[in-house]
């Protein structure tokens, strides 16, 4: 009898740690003002039923499941653009806290179904209460468009027990090509998109700083002054002028510094 709770617990820990590492990498890039090729990260554990199904299909005995099933732990990294995928791949290859043992390129070598993604099998050294345990894990890297298609295809494959009707499969294949054309077209306006996103991040940072200063000044400034400050903030905000927003932010920074002194 397999003790699934005991077997899967280290894999669950590994998924949590890997999620934290890749999300921290994304956050660090953004904090440093660098472009992050990571749009989002999610993880999952294979369910016992899926593990047993795969073991049966590949004729893997129970005592060999941990050794031969390499995707019990899974991480999925989503990118905005196809061009971001090689950057994420290089980031993973260069890490010292995990070892890449296999790579499968289903983007340049698309599956007949239309499936596109880049898969990396890694070995992750997990520190447990009983010592180090090497955990195999699969990392899938794909765009949001590829993921939308893959999620829909997986649901249909599950519904039809892996035997999707040919007419529906043909339509899915056409959808996969349409998704890839979308990725290709989005790449042509990538600079415009990233510039707009960067501008929005700067604006959000400025507004957060302004609101923090206003909150702090409420405890120091006169009520009449605060009413004027609030009116000016609303005027600047509605004007949607980044330079005016920067000037207002600097004005509040000076006021906040004066009251601190």
PDB file of C-alpha atoms in Angstrom:
ATOM      1  CA  UNK A   1       0.000   0.000   0.000  1.00  0.00           C
ATOM      2  CA  UNK A   2       1.439   3.378  -1.050  1.00  0.00           C
ATOM      3  CA  UNK A   3       1.424   6.069   1.619  1.00  0.00           C
ATOM      4  CA  UNK A   4       0.571   8.948  -0.724  1.00  0.00           C
ATOM      5  CA  UNK A   5       0.769  11.649   1.932  1.00  0.00           C
ATOM      6  CA  UNK A   6       4.301  10.622   2.865  1.00  0.00           C
ATOM      7  CA  UNK A   7       5.356  10.134  -0.767  1.00  0.00           C
ATOM      8  CA  UNK A   8       4.030  13.466  -2.042  1.00  0.00           C
ATOM      9  CA  UNK A   9       4.995  15.720   0.863  1.00  0.00           C
ATOM     10  CA  UNK A  10       8.601  16.368  -0.326  1.00  0.00           C
ATOM     11  CA  UNK A  11       7.288  17.133  -3.821  1.00  0.00           C
ATOM     12  CA  UNK A  12       4.819  19.598  -2.334  1.00  0.00           C
ATOM     13  CA  UNK A  13       7.687  21.283  -0.461  1.00  0.00           C
ATOM     14  CA  UNK A  14       9.760  21.427  -3.642  1.00  0.00           C
ATOM     15  CA  UNK A  15       6.905  23.067  -5.577  1.00  0.00           C
ATOM     16  CA  UNK A  16       6.476  25.700  -2.847  1.00  0.00           C
ATOM     17  CA  UNK A  17      10.193  26.499  -2.806  1.00  0.00           C
ATOM     18  CA  UNK A  18      10.472  26.665  -6.594  1.00  0.00           C
ATOM     19  CA  UNK A  19       7.441  28.964  -6.794  1.00  0.00           C
ATOM     20  CA  UNK A  20       9.029  31.261  -4.226  1.00  0.00           C
ATOM     21  CA  UNK A  21      12.361  31.313  -6.084  1.00  0.00           C
ATOM     22  CA  UNK A  22      10.902  32.149  -9.505  1.00  0.00           C
ATOM     23  CA  UNK A  23       8.441  34.706  -8.136  1.00  0.00           C
ATOM     24  CA  UNK A  24      11.288  36.349  -6.221  1.00  0.00           C
ATOM     25  CA  UNK A  25      13.345  36.430  -9.430  1.00  0.00           C
ATOM     26  CA  UNK A  26      10.497  38.184 -11.220  1.00  0.00           C
ATOM     27  CA  UNK A  27      10.050  40.640  -8.324  1.00  0.00           C
ATOM     28  CA  UNK A  28      13.785  41.388  -8.172  1.00  0.00           C
ATOM     29  CA  UNK A  29      13.892  42.254 -11.879  1.00  0.00           C
ATOM     30  CA  UNK A  30      10.989  44.652 -11.475  1.00  0.00           C
ATOM     31  CA  UNK A  31      12.406  46.230  -8.306  1.00  0.00           C
ATOM     32  CA  UNK A  32      15.699  46.889 -10.099  1.00  0.00           C
ATOM     33  CA  UNK A  33      13.886  48.476 -13.024  1.00  0.00           C
ATOM     34  CA  UNK A  34      14.855  45.603 -15.325  1.00  0.00           C
ATOM     35  CA  UNK A  35      12.540  43.930 -17.798  1.00  0.00           C
ATOM     36  CA  UNK A  36      11.271  40.645 -16.396  1.00  0.00           C
ATOM     37  CA  UNK A  37      10.652  37.882 -18.967  1.00  0.00           C
ATOM     38  CA  UNK A  38       8.438  36.158 -16.372  1.00  0.00           C
ATOM     39  CA  UNK A  39       4.782  37.206 -16.468  1.00  0.00           C
ATOM     40  CA  UNK A  40       3.470  34.724 -13.895  1.00  0.00           C
ATOM     41  CA  UNK A  41       4.334  31.408 -12.233  1.00  0.00           C
ATOM     42  CA  UNK A  42       2.159  28.572 -10.985  1.00  0.00           C
ATOM     43  CA  UNK A  43       2.795  25.061  -9.721  1.00  0.00           C
ATOM     44  CA  UNK A  44       1.049  21.754  -9.195  1.00  0.00           C
ATOM     45  CA  UNK A  45       1.431  18.207  -7.880  1.00  0.00           C
ATOM     46  CA  UNK A  46       0.347  15.233  -9.949  1.00  0.00           C
ATOM     47  CA  UNK A  47      -2.633  13.531  -8.346  1.00  0.00           C
ATOM     48  CA  UNK A  48      -2.236   9.909  -7.232  1.00  0.00           C
ATOM     49  CA  UNK A  49      -4.656   8.781  -9.974  1.00  0.00           C
ATOM     50  CA  UNK A  50      -2.560  10.528 -12.644  1.00  0.00           C
ATOM     51  CA  UNK A  51       0.653   9.036 -11.243  1.00  0.00           C
ATOM     52  CA  UNK A  52      -0.822   5.526 -11.295  1.00  0.00           C
ATOM     53  CA  UNK A  53      -2.226   6.035 -14.807  1.00  0.00           C
ATOM     54  CA  UNK A  54       1.181   7.135 -16.105  1.00  0.00           C
ATOM     55  CA  UNK A  55       2.957   4.306 -14.273  1.00  0.00           C
ATOM     56  CA  UNK A  56       0.551   1.793 -15.828  1.00  0.00           C
ATOM     57  CA  UNK A  57       0.891   3.274 -19.302  1.00  0.00           C
ATOM     58  CA  UNK A  58       4.690   3.193 -19.138  1.00  0.00           C
ATOM     59  CA  UNK A  59       4.791  -0.120 -17.230  1.00  0.00           C
ATOM     60  CA  UNK A  60       6.633   1.409 -14.273  1.00  0.00           C
ATOM     61  CA  UNK A  61       6.485  -0.701 -11.079  1.00  0.00           C
ATOM     62  CA  UNK A  62       5.434   1.100  -7.843  1.00  0.00           C
ATOM     63  CA  UNK A  63       8.945   0.965  -6.364  1.00  0.00           C
ATOM     64  CA  UNK A  64      10.323   2.781  -9.453  1.00  0.00           C
ATOM     65  CA  UNK A  65       7.698   5.557  -9.688  1.00  0.00           C
ATOM     66  CA  UNK A  66       9.737   8.221  -7.901  1.00  0.00           C
ATOM     67  CA  UNK A  67      12.778   7.392  -9.992  1.00  0.00           C
ATOM     68  CA  UNK A  68      11.131   7.232 -13.413  1.00  0.00           C
ATOM     69  CA  UNK A  69       8.191   9.671 -13.216  1.00  0.00           C
ATOM     70  CA  UNK A  70       9.840  13.059 -13.468  1.00  0.00           C
ATOM     71  CA  UNK A  71       6.817  15.351 -13.485  1.00  0.00           C
ATOM     72  CA  UNK A  72       5.194  14.569 -10.127  1.00  0.00           C
ATOM     73  CA  UNK A  73       6.217  18.130  -9.222  1.00  0.00           C
ATOM     74  CA  UNK A  74       5.480  20.705 -11.905  1.00  0.00           C
ATOM     75  CA  UNK A  75       6.145  24.425 -12.354  1.00  0.00           C
ATOM     76  CA  UNK A  76       4.716  26.513 -15.180  1.00  0.00           C
ATOM     77  CA  UNK A  77       6.286  29.837 -16.128  1.00  0.00           C
ATOM     78  CA  UNK A  78       4.220  32.060 -18.403  1.00  0.00           C
ATOM     79  CA  UNK A  79       5.716  34.761 -20.630  1.00  0.00           C
ATOM     80  CA  UNK A  80       4.105  37.620 -22.515  1.00  0.00           C
ATOM     81  CA  UNK A  81       6.174  37.095 -25.669  1.00  0.00           C
ATOM     82  CA  UNK A  82       7.765  34.137 -27.456  1.00  0.00           C
ATOM     83  CA  UNK A  83      11.098  36.014 -27.340  1.00  0.00           C
ATOM     84  CA  UNK A  84      10.993  35.889 -23.531  1.00  0.00           C
ATOM     85  CA  UNK A  85      11.086  32.083 -23.444  1.00  0.00           C
ATOM     86  CA  UNK A  86      14.827  31.710 -24.302  1.00  0.00           C
ATOM     87  CA  UNK A  87      15.622  34.298 -21.603  1.00  0.00           C
ATOM     88  CA  UNK A  88      13.804  32.233 -18.971  1.00  0.00           C
ATOM     89  CA  UNK A  89      15.516  29.067 -20.233  1.00  0.00           C
ATOM     90  CA  UNK A  90      18.935  30.717 -19.825  1.00  0.00           C
ATOM     91  CA  UNK A  91      18.016  31.911 -16.320  1.00  0.00           C
ATOM     92  CA  UNK A  92      17.206  28.338 -15.300  1.00  0.00           C
ATOM     93  CA  UNK A  93      20.332  26.878 -16.939  1.00  0.00           C
ATOM     94  CA  UNK A  94      22.536  29.322 -15.012  1.00  0.00           C
ATOM     95  CA  UNK A  95      21.068  28.621 -11.572  1.00  0.00           C
ATOM     96  CA  UNK A  96      23.263  26.789  -9.069  1.00  0.00           C
ATOM     97  CA  UNK A  97      20.399  25.575  -6.863  1.00  0.00           C
ATOM     98  CA  UNK A  98      18.981  23.157  -9.452  1.00  0.00           C
ATOM     99  CA  UNK A  99      20.368  20.993 -12.256  1.00  0.00           C
ATOM    100  CA  UNK A 100      18.840  20.706 -15.709  1.00  0.00           C
ATOM    101  CA  UNK A 101      18.994  17.100 -16.946  1.00  0.00           C
ATOM    102  CA  UNK A 102      16.733  17.206 -19.996  1.00  0.00           C
ATOM    103  CA  UNK A 103      15.088  19.718 -22.321  1.00  0.00           C
ATOM    104  CA  UNK A 104      12.214  19.208 -24.755  1.00  0.00           C
ATOM    105  CA  UNK A 105      11.438  21.904 -27.297  1.00  0.00           C
ATOM    106  CA  UNK A 106       7.796  21.668 -28.361  1.00  0.00           C
ATOM    107  CA  UNK A 107       7.842  25.226 -29.736  1.00  0.00           C
ATOM    108  CA  UNK A 108      10.204  24.677 -32.648  1.00  0.00           C
ATOM    109  CA  UNK A 109       9.106  21.025 -32.812  1.00  0.00           C
ATOM    110  CA  UNK A 110       5.356  21.345 -32.331  1.00  0.00           C
ATOM    111  CA  UNK A 111       3.367  18.254 -31.394  1.00  0.00           C
ATOM    112  CA  UNK A 112       0.885  17.001 -34.045  1.00  0.00           C
ATOM    113  CA  UNK A 113      -1.990  18.202 -31.849  1.00  0.00           C
ATOM    114  CA  UNK A 114      -0.683  21.772 -32.082  1.00  0.00           C
ATOM    115  CA  UNK A 115       0.748  21.777 -28.530  1.00  0.00           C
ATOM    116  CA  UNK A 116       3.566  24.284 -28.005  1.00  0.00           C
ATOM    117  CA  UNK A 117       5.674  24.647 -24.875  1.00  0.00           C
ATOM    118  CA  UNK A 118       9.269  24.301 -23.694  1.00  0.00           C
ATOM    119  CA  UNK A 119       9.866  21.616 -21.060  1.00  0.00           C
ATOM    120  CA  UNK A 120      12.863  21.311 -18.754  1.00  0.00           C
ATOM    121  CA  UNK A 121      13.418  18.411 -16.365  1.00  0.00           C
ATOM    122  CA  UNK A 122      15.440  19.444 -13.336  1.00  0.00           C
ATOM    123  CA  UNK A 123      16.828  17.878 -10.181  1.00  0.00           C
ATOM    124  CA  UNK A 124      16.177  20.041  -7.130  1.00  0.00           C
ATOM    125  CA  UNK A 125      18.046  19.363  -3.850  1.00  0.00           C
ATOM    126  CA  UNK A 126      15.404  19.673  -1.136  1.00  0.00           C
ATOM    127  CA  UNK A 127      16.563  20.039   2.463  1.00  0.00           C
ATOM    128  CA  UNK A 128      14.259  17.946   4.655  1.00  0.00           C
ATOM    129  CA  UNK A 129      14.168  16.978   8.332  1.00  0.00           C
ATOM    130  CA  UNK A 130      15.738  13.659   7.323  1.00  0.00           C
ATOM    131  CA  UNK A 131      18.483  15.224   5.197  1.00  0.00           C
ATOM    132  CA  UNK A 132      18.786  16.162   1.534  1.00  0.00           C
ATOM    133  CA  UNK A 133      16.391  14.601  -0.975  1.00  0.00           C
ATOM    134  CA  UNK A 134      16.827  15.122  -4.706  1.00  0.00           C
ATOM    135  CA  UNK A 135      13.438  15.918  -6.224  1.00  0.00           C
ATOM    136  CA  UNK A 136      12.838  15.679  -9.985  1.00  0.00           C
ATOM    137  CA  UNK A 137      10.532  18.362 -11.341  1.00  0.00           C
ATOM    138  CA  UNK A 138       9.255  19.513 -14.701  1.00  0.00           C
ATOM    139  CA  UNK A 139       9.308  23.196 -15.647  1.00  0.00           C
ATOM    140  CA  UNK A 140       7.043  24.229 -18.524  1.00  0.00           C
ATOM    141  CA  UNK A 141       7.719  27.572 -20.184  1.00  0.00           C
ATOM    142  CA  UNK A 142       5.192  29.019 -22.612  1.00  0.00           C
ATOM    143  CA  UNK A 143       3.352  32.189 -23.567  1.00  0.00           C
ATOM    144  CA  UNK A 144      -0.068  33.130 -22.224  1.00  0.00           C
ATOM    145  CA  UNK A 145      -1.605  32.338 -25.622  1.00  0.00           C
ATOM    146  CA  UNK A 146       0.024  28.885 -25.704  1.00  0.00           C
ATOM    147  CA  UNK A 147      -1.201  28.256 -22.170  1.00  0.00           C
ATOM    148  CA  UNK A 148      -4.779  29.235 -22.979  1.00  0.00           C
ATOM    149  CA  UNK A 149      -4.821  26.700 -25.809  1.00  0.00           C
ATOM    150  CA  UNK A 150      -3.059  23.956 -23.791  1.00  0.00           C
ATOM    151  CA  UNK A 151      -5.470  24.346 -20.852  1.00  0.00           C
ATOM    152  CA  UNK A 152      -8.498  24.062 -23.151  1.00  0.00           C
ATOM    153  CA  UNK A 153      -7.015  21.070 -24.995  1.00  0.00           C
ATOM    154  CA  UNK A 154      -6.224  19.316 -21.698  1.00  0.00           C
ATOM    155  CA  UNK A 155      -9.809  19.772 -20.499  1.00  0.00           C
ATOM    156  CA  UNK A 156     -11.189  18.311 -23.722  1.00  0.00           C
ATOM    157  CA  UNK A 157      -8.699  15.420 -23.641  1.00  0.00           C
ATOM    158  CA  UNK A 158      -9.858  14.643 -20.100  1.00  0.00           C
ATOM    159  CA  UNK A 159     -13.522  14.845 -21.127  1.00  0.00           C
ATOM    160  CA  UNK A 160     -13.026  12.438 -24.044  1.00  0.00           C
ATOM    161  CA  UNK A 161     -10.600  10.158 -22.137  1.00  0.00           C
ATOM    162  CA  UNK A 162      -7.802  11.044 -24.523  1.00  0.00           C
ATOM    163  CA  UNK A 163      -9.815  10.295 -27.673  1.00  0.00           C
ATOM    164  CA  UNK A 164     -10.902  13.690 -28.956  1.00  0.00           C
ATOM    165  CA  UNK A 165     -13.141  13.394 -32.045  1.00  0.00           C
ATOM    166  CA  UNK A 166     -11.166  14.107 -35.217  1.00  0.00           C
ATOM    167  CA  UNK A 167     -13.363  17.023 -36.276  1.00  0.00           C
ATOM    168  CA  UNK A 168     -12.826  18.696 -32.898  1.00  0.00           C
ATOM    169  CA  UNK A 169      -9.109  17.863 -32.984  1.00  0.00           C
ATOM    170  CA  UNK A 170      -8.813  19.561 -36.386  1.00  0.00           C
ATOM    171  CA  UNK A 171     -10.462  22.684 -34.996  1.00  0.00           C
ATOM    172  CA  UNK A 172      -8.128  22.596 -31.995  1.00  0.00           C
ATOM    173  CA  UNK A 173      -5.132  22.387 -34.313  1.00  0.00           C
ATOM    174  CA  UNK A 174      -6.411  25.430 -36.212  1.00  0.00           C
ATOM    175  CA  UNK A 175      -6.825  27.259 -32.889  1.00  0.00           C
ATOM    176  CA  UNK A 176      -3.224  26.386 -31.949  1.00  0.00           C
ATOM    177  CA  UNK A 177      -2.010  27.975 -35.181  1.00  0.00           C
ATOM    178  CA  UNK A 178      -4.163  31.036 -34.529  1.00  0.00           C
ATOM    179  CA  UNK A 179      -2.692  31.339 -31.019  1.00  0.00           C
ATOM    180  CA  UNK A 180       0.825  31.173 -32.451  1.00  0.00           C
ATOM    181  CA  UNK A 181      -0.029  33.815 -35.056  1.00  0.00           C
ATOM    182  CA  UNK A 182      -1.258  35.995 -32.184  1.00  0.00           C
ATOM    183  CA  UNK A 183       2.088  35.536 -30.404  1.00  0.00           C
ATOM    184  CA  UNK A 184       3.918  36.422 -33.615  1.00  0.00           C
ATOM    185  CA  UNK A 185       1.818  39.542 -34.189  1.00  0.00           C
ATOM    186  CA  UNK A 186       2.186  40.664 -30.552  1.00  0.00           C
ATOM    187  CA  UNK A 187       5.969  40.458 -30.973  1.00  0.00           C
ATOM    188  CA  UNK A 188       5.766  43.174 -33.657  1.00  0.00           C
ATOM    189  CA  UNK A 189       4.306  45.662 -31.151  1.00  0.00           C
ATOM    190  CA  UNK A 190       6.318  44.404 -28.183  1.00  0.00           C
ATOM    191  CA  UNK A 191       8.229  47.668 -27.679  1.00  0.00           C
ATOM    192  CA  UNK A 192       5.016  49.688 -27.521  1.00  0.00           C
ATOM    193  CA  UNK A 193       3.495  47.250 -25.018  1.00  0.00           C
ATOM    194  CA  UNK A 194       6.544  47.092 -22.731  1.00  0.00           C
ATOM    195  CA  UNK A 195       6.948  50.886 -22.782  1.00  0.00           C
ATOM    196  CA  UNK A 196       3.288  51.322 -21.821  1.00  0.00           C
ATOM    197  CA  UNK A 197       3.648  48.773 -19.006  1.00  0.00           C
ATOM    198  CA  UNK A 198       6.831  50.445 -17.736  1.00  0.00           C
ATOM    199  CA  UNK A 199       5.086  53.829 -17.744  1.00  0.00           C
ATOM    200  CA  UNK A 200       2.192  52.348 -15.808  1.00  0.00           C
ATOM    201  CA  UNK A 201       4.558  50.862 -13.209  1.00  0.00           C
ATOM    202  CA  UNK A 202       6.252  54.246 -12.747  1.00  0.00           C
ATOM    203  CA  UNK A 203       2.858  55.920 -12.364  1.00  0.00           C
ATOM    204  CA  UNK A 204       1.719  53.353  -9.800  1.00  0.00           C
ATOM    205  CA  UNK A 205       4.941  53.863  -7.831  1.00  0.00           C
ATOM    206  CA  UNK A 206       4.487  57.650  -7.853  1.00  0.00           C
ATOM    207  CA  UNK A 207       0.856  57.410  -6.743  1.00  0.00           C
ATOM    208  CA  UNK A 208       1.755  54.988  -3.938  1.00  0.00           C
ATOM    209  CA  UNK A 209       4.423  57.421  -2.694  1.00  0.00           C
ATOM    210  CA  UNK A 210       2.030  60.374  -2.938  1.00  0.00           C
ATOM    211  CA  UNK A 211      -0.680  58.573  -0.979  1.00  0.00           C
ATOM    212  CA  UNK A 212       1.817  57.547   1.699  1.00  0.00           C
ATOM    213  CA  UNK A 213       2.985  61.155   2.071  1.00  0.00           C
ATOM    214  CA  UNK A 214      -0.597  62.441   2.228  1.00  0.00           C
ATOM    215  CA  UNK A 215      -1.387  59.880   4.916  1.00  0.00           C
ATOM    216  CA  UNK A 216       1.664  60.920   6.970  1.00  0.00           C
ATOM    217  CA  UNK A 217       0.992  64.643   6.522  1.00  0.00           C
ATOM    218  CA  UNK A 218      -2.522  64.282   7.926  1.00  0.00           C
ATOM    219  CA  UNK A 219      -0.935  63.899  11.353  1.00  0.00           C
ATOM    220  CA  UNK A 220       1.310  66.972  10.961  1.00  0.00           C
ATOM    221  CA  UNK A 221      -0.158  69.581   8.601  1.00  0.00           C
ATOM    222  CA  UNK A 222      -3.072  71.972   9.102  1.00  0.00           C
ATOM    223  CA  UNK A 223      -6.487  70.791   7.948  1.00  0.00           C
ATOM    224  CA  UNK A 224      -6.768  73.655   5.438  1.00  0.00           C
ATOM    225  CA  UNK A 225      -3.415  72.696   3.928  1.00  0.00           C
ATOM    226  CA  UNK A 226      -4.520  69.073   3.593  1.00  0.00           C
ATOM    227  CA  UNK A 227      -7.726  70.073   1.834  1.00  0.00           C
ATOM    228  CA  UNK A 228      -5.657  72.004  -0.720  1.00  0.00           C
ATOM    229  CA  UNK A 229      -3.267  69.073  -1.114  1.00  0.00           C
ATOM    230  CA  UNK A 230      -6.155  66.684  -1.757  1.00  0.00           C
ATOM    231  CA  UNK A 231      -7.683  69.033  -4.327  1.00  0.00           C
ATOM    232  CA  UNK A 232      -4.333  69.371  -6.094  1.00  0.00           C
ATOM    233  CA  UNK A 233      -3.857  65.583  -6.114  1.00  0.00           C
ATOM    234  CA  UNK A 234      -7.282  65.059  -7.714  1.00  0.00           C
ATOM    235  CA  UNK A 235      -6.505  67.745 -10.323  1.00  0.00           C
ATOM    236  CA  UNK A 236      -3.095  66.235 -11.160  1.00  0.00           C
ATOM    237  CA  UNK A 237      -4.504  62.692 -11.233  1.00  0.00           C
ATOM    238  CA  UNK A 238      -7.348  63.634 -13.585  1.00  0.00           C
ATOM    239  CA  UNK A 239      -4.911  65.516 -15.816  1.00  0.00           C
ATOM    240  CA  UNK A 240      -3.050  62.264 -16.542  1.00  0.00           C
ATOM    241  CA  UNK A 241       0.227  64.221 -16.890  1.00  0.00           C
ATOM    242  CA  UNK A 242       3.266  62.235 -15.715  1.00  0.00           C
ATOM    243  CA  UNK A 243       5.460  65.339 -15.384  1.00  0.00           C
ATOM    244  CA  UNK A 244       2.829  67.065 -13.232  1.00  0.00           C
ATOM    245  CA  UNK A 245       2.525  63.901 -11.130  1.00  0.00           C
ATOM    246  CA  UNK A 246       6.321  63.818 -10.630  1.00  0.00           C
ATOM    247  CA  UNK A 247       6.378  67.511  -9.628  1.00  0.00           C
ATOM    248  CA  UNK A 248       3.547  66.985  -7.152  1.00  0.00           C
ATOM    249  CA  UNK A 249       5.335  63.959  -5.709  1.00  0.00           C
ATOM    250  CA  UNK A 250       8.533  65.983  -5.236  1.00  0.00           C
ATOM    251  CA  UNK A 251       6.544  68.779  -3.579  1.00  0.00           C
ATOM    252  CA  UNK A 252       5.078  66.310  -1.069  1.00  0.00           C
ATOM    253  CA  UNK A 253       8.499  64.748  -0.470  1.00  0.00           C
ATOM    254  CA  UNK A 254       9.856  68.179   0.487  1.00  0.00           C
ATOM    255  CA  UNK A 255       6.861  68.905   2.748  1.00  0.00           C
ATOM    256  CA  UNK A 256       7.174  65.520   4.450  1.00  0.00           C
ATOM    257  CA  UNK A 257      10.904  66.097   4.996  1.00  0.00           C
ATOM    258  CA  UNK A 258      10.253  69.563   6.495  1.00  0.00           C
ATOM    259  CA  UNK A 259       7.787  68.162   9.009  1.00  0.00           C
ATOM    260  CA  UNK A 260      10.179  65.353   9.920  1.00  0.00           C
ATOM    261  CA  UNK A 261      12.885  67.925  10.665  1.00  0.00           C
TER     262      UNK A 261
END
